Coordinates of C-alpha atoms in Angstrom, one line a residue:
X1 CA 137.0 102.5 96.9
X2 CA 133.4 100.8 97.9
X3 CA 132.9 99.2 100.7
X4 CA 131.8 95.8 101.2
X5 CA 128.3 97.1 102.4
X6 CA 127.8 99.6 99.5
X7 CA 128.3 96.7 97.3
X8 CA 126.1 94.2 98.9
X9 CA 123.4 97.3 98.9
X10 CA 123.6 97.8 95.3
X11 CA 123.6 94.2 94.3
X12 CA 121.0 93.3 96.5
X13 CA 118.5 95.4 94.2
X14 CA 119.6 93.3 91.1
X15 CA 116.6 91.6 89.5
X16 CA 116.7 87.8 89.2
X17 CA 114.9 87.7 85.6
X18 CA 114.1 84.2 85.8
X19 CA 112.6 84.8 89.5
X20 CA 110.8 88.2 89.0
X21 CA 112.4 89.5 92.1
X22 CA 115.4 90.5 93.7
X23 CA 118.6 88.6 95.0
X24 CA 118.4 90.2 98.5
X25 CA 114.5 89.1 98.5
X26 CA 116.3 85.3 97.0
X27 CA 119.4 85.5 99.5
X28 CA 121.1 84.5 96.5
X29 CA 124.0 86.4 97.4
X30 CA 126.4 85.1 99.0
X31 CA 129.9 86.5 99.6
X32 CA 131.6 89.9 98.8
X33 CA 135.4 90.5 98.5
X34 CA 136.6 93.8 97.9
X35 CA 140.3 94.5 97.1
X36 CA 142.2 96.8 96.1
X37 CA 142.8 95.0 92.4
X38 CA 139.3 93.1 92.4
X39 CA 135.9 92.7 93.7
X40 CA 134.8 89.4 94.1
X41 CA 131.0 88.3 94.4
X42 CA 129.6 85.0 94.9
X43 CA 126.6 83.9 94.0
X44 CA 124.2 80.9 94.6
X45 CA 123.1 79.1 91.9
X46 CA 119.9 77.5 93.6
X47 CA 116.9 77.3 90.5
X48 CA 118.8 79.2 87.6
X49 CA 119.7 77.6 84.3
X50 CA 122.7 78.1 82.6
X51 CA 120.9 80.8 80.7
X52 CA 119.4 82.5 83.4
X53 CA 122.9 82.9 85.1
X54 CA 124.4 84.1 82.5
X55 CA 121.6 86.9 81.8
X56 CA 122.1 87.4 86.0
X57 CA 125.8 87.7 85.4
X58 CA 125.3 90.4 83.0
X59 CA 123.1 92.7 85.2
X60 CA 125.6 92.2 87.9
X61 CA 128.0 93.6 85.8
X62 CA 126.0 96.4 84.7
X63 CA 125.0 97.4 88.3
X64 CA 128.7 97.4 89.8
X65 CA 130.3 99.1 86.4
X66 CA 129.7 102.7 88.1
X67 CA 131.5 101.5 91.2
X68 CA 134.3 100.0 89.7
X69 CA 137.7 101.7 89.7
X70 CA 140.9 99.8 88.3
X71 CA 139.2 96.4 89.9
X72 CA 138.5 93.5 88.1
X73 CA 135.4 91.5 88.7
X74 CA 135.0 88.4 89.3
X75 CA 132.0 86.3 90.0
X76 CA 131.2 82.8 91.1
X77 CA 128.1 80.4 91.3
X78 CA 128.1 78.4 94.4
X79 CA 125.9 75.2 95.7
X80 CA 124.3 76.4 98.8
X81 CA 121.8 74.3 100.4
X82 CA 118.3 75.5 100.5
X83 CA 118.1 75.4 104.2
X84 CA 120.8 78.2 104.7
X85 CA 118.7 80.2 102.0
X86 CA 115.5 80.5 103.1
X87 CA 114.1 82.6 106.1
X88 CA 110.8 82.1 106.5
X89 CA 110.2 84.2 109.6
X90 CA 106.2 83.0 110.2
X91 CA 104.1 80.5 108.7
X92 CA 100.1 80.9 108.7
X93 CA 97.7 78.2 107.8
X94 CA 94.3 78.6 106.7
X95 CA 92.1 76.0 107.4
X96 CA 88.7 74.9 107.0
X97 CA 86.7 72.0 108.4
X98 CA 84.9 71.1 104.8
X99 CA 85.8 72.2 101.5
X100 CA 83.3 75.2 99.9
X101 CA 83.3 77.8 102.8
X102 CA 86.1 79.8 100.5
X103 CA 89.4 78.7 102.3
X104 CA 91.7 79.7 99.3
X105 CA 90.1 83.0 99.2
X106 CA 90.4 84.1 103.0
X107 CA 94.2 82.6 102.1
X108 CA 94.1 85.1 98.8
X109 CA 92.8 88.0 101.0
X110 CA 95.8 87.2 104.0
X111 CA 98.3 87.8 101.8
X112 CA 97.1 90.6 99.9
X113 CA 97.0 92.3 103.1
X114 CA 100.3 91.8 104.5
X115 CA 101.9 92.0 101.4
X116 CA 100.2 96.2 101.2
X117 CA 101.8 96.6 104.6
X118 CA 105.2 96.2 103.4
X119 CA 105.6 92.4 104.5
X120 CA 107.6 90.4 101.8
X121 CA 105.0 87.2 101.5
X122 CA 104.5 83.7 99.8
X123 CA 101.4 81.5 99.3
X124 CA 102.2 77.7 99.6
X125 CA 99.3 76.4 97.7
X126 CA 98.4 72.8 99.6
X127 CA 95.6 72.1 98.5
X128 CA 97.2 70.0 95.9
X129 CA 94.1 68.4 94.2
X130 CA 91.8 72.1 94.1
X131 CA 94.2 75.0 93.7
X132 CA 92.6 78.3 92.9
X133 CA 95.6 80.1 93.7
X134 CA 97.2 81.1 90.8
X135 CA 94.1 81.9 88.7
X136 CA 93.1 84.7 92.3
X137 CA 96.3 85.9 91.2
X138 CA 96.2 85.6 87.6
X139 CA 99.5 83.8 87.2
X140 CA 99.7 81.4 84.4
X141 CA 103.2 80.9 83.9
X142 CA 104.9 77.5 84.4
X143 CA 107.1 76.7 87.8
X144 CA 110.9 76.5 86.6
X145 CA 114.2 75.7 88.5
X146 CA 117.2 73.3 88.5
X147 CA 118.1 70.5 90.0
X148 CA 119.0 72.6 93.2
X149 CA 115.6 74.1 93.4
X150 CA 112.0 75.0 92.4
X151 CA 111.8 78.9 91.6
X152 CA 108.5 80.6 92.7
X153 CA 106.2 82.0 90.3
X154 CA 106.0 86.0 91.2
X155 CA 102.3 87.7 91.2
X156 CA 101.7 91.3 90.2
X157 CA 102.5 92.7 93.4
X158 CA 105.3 90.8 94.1
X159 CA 103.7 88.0 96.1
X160 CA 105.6 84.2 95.7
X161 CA 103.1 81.6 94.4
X162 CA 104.0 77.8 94.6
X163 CA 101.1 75.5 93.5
X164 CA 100.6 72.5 91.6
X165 CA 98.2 74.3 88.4
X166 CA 101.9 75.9 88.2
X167 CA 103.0 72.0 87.4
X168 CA 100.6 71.3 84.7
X169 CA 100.9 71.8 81.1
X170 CA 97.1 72.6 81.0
X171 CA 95.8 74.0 84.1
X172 CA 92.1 72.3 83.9
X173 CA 93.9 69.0 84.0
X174 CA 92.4 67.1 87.2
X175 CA 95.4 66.2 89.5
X176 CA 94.4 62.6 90.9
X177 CA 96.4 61.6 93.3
X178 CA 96.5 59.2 96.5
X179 CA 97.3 60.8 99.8
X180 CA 100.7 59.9 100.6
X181 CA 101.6 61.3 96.6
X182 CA 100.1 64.5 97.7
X183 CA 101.8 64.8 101.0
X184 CA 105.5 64.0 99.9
X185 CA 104.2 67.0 97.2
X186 CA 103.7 69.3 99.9
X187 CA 106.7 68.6 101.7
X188 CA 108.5 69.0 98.6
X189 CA 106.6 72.7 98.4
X190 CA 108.3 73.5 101.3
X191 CA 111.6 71.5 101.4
X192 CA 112.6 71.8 97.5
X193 CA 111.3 75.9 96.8
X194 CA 113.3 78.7 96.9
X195 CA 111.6 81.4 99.3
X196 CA 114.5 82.8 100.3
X197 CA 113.8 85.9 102.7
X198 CA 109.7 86.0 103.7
X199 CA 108.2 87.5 106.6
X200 CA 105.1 85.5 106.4
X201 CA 104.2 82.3 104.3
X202 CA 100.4 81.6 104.2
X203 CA 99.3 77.7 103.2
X204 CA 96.2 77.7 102.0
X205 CA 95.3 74.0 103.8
X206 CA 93.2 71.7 102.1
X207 CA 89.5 70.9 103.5
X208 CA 89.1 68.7 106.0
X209 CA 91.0 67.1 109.0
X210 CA 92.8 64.6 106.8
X211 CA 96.4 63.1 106.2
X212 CA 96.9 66.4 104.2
X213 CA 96.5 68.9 106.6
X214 CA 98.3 66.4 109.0
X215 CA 101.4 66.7 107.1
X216 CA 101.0 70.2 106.9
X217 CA 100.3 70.7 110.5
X218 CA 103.5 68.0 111.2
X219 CA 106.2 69.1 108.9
X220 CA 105.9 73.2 108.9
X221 CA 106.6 75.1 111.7
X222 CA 103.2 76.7 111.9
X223 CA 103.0 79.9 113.4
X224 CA 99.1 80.4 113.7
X225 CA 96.0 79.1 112.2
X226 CA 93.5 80.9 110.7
X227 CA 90.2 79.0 110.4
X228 CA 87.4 80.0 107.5
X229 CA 83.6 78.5 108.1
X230 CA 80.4 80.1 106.8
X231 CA 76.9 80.8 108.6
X232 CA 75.5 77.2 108.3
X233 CA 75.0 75.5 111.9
X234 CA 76.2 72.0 109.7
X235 CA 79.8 74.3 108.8
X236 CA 79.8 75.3 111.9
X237 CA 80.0 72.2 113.5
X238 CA 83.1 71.2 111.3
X239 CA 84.6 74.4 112.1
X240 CA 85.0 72.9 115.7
X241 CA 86.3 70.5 114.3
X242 CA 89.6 72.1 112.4
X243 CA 90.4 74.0 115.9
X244 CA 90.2 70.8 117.5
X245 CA 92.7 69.5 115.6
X246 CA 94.8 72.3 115.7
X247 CA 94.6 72.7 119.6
X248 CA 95.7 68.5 119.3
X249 CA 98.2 69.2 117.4
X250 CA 99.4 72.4 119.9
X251 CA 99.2 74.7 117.1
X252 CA 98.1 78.3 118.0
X253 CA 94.6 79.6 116.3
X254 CA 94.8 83.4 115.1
X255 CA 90.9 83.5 114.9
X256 CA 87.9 82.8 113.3
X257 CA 86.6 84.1 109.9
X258 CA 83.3 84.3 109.0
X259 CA 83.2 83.6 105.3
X260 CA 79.9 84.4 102.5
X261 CA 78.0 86.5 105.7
X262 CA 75.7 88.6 104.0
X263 CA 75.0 89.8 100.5
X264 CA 74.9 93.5 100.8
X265 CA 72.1 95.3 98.1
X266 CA 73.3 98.8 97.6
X267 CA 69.8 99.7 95.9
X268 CA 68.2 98.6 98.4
X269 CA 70.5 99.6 102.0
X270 CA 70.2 96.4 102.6
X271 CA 72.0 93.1 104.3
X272 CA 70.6 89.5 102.5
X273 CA 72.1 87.0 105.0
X274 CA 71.8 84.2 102.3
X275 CA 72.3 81.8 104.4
X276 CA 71.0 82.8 107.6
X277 CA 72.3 85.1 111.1
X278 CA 76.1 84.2 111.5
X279 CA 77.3 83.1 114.5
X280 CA 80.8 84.1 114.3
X281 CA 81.4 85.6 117.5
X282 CA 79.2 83.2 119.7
X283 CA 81.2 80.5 117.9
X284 CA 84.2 82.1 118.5
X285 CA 83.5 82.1 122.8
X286 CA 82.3 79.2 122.6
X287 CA 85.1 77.7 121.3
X288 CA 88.1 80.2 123.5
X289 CA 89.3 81.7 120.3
X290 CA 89.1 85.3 118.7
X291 CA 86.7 86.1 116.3
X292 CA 88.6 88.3 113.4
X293 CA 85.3 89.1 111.0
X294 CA 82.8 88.3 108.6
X295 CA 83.3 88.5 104.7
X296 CA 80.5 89.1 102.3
X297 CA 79.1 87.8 99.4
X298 CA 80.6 90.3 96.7
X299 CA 80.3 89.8 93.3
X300 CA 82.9 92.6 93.2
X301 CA 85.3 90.4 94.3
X302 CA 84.3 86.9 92.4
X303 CA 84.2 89.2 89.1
X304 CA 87.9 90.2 90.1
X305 CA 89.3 87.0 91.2
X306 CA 88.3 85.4 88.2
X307 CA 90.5 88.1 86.1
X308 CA 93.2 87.5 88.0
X309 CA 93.0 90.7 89.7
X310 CA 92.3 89.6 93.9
X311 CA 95.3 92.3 94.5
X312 CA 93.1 95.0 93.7
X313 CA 90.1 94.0 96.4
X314 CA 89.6 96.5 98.9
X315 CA 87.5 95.4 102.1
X316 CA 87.8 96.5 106.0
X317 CA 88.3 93.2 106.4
X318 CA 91.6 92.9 104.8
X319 CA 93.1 95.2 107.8
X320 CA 91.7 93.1 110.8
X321 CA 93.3 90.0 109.1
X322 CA 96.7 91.8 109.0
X323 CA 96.1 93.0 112.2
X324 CA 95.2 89.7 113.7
X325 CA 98.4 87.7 111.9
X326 CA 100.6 90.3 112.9
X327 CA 99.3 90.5 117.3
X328 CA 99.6 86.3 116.7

């Protein structure tokens, strides 16, 4: 007869068709009975329809057939509040002083990289009015859920997307909203989503040092902030800025990113710093925080974000992020 723990191991690789992922990676399951005459499994219901339970309730089935002797099987969906099913173990911010320095690409590139290292990672997409997310990530599939919770759209390689351009019938439709609108959105991003089990979440901020960010700062229990500026002495000045707020609000900065750095001309062996010397690491002293590295100007990337396709970037850079995320 199976044990308890061969049964949780085998249903915990059960995909959740309606989530793209697992219900070990959901901590949709629950509880696991086994007896002599029956195995019992319960399950939490949290985002599935009636139709995607039953489909769920069919691979489940399927998966513990092999295993099952002269037991019955039963199975049960269960209200579970969202609180006792998500585990989000750390939650990065990237921030920005000013909108344009490539915030929601450095937030792109962070979760590309921990997500090759193994780490099971989200994106919370806060920059409610601008989201680039999903098309980095070439997910244009609508958000769905119940009236327990929103589900999370899955990228290629398995990375959790919430974002408003998820929302929207049409994503080019202009999302024009008032502040306090988009805040209660964002708390809903976290509060209302299903996550479940995530080693890291990265919110990708939105620009500035306004109410926004200040719920975001307030209301997630931010691990470290990343904070993205380019080579300009007027973006540099704003950069101070974000880590001022974030040192205000006690928040703990991972480092600096220097964002757009050079233009690099293979032909010609050549750096083009396009818009003039970066200051990163001075800036980074100056201010008491460490300096991660500069990013270049690559149409490489730009040609692959705009196919959807920022998963398949590959840049030295993308290691030192990890690297600095995972010492923070």
């Amino acid at each position: 007869m199976s044990t308890e723990a061969e049964i949780r191991e085998i249903l915990g690789k059960v995909k959740v068709a309606a989530a793209g992922t697992t219900l070990a990676e959901l901590n949709l399951l629950r509880e696991v009975t086994v007896q002599p005459d029956k195995i019992a499994v319960k399950v939490a219901s949290a985002g599935l329809s009636e139709d995607s339970r039953q489909i769920l309730r069919q691979e489940i089935e399927l998966a513990l057939k092999p295993v099952l002797k002269k037991q019955t099987l039963e199975i049960e969906y269960i209200t579970v509040p969202l609180k006792d099913l998500n585990r989000v173990k750390k939650v990065v911010a990237v921030m920005s002083g000013k909108g344009g320095v490539g915030k929601s690409l450095i937030t792109g590139l962070c979760a590309v990289a921990l997500n090759r290292q193994g780490y099971r990672v989200g994106i919370l997409d806060a920059d409610i009015t601008g989201s680039s997310i999903p098309k980095m990530f070439g997910a244009n599939q609508k958000i769905i859920g119940n009236e327990e919770a929103i589900l999370p759209v899955q990228s290629r390689g398995g990375i959790s997307l919430v974002s408003t351009s998820l929302l929207l019938t049409n994503q080019d439709d202009a999302v024009i909203w008032r502040g306090p609108l988009i805040s209660k959105m964002i708390n809903q991003f976290w509060d209302d989503v299903l996550w479940g089990e995530l080693d890291y979440m990265v919110v990708d901020l939105p620009p500035g040092t306004s109410d926004a960010a200040l719920t975001v700062l307030q209301a997630l229990p931010i691990s470290g902030i990343l904070v993205v500026f380019t080579p300009q002495g007027l973006v540099e000045m704003v950069a101070r800025k974000a880590v001022s707020m974030a040192k205000k609000m006690e928040k703990p900065i991972i480092g600096l990113v220097e964002n757009m750095a050079y233009l690099k001309v293979p032909e010609l062996d050549k750096k083009i710093e396009v818009f003039g010397a970066g200051h990163g690491e001075e800036l980074a002293k100056s201010i008491g925080v460490p300096f991660i590295g500069q990013m270049p100007l690559d149409p490489a990337l730009a040609a692959l974000c705009d196919n959807g396709d920022i998963e398949k970037y590959q840049h030295p850079l993308l290691d030192e992020l990890e690297k600095a995320i995972s010492r923070s």
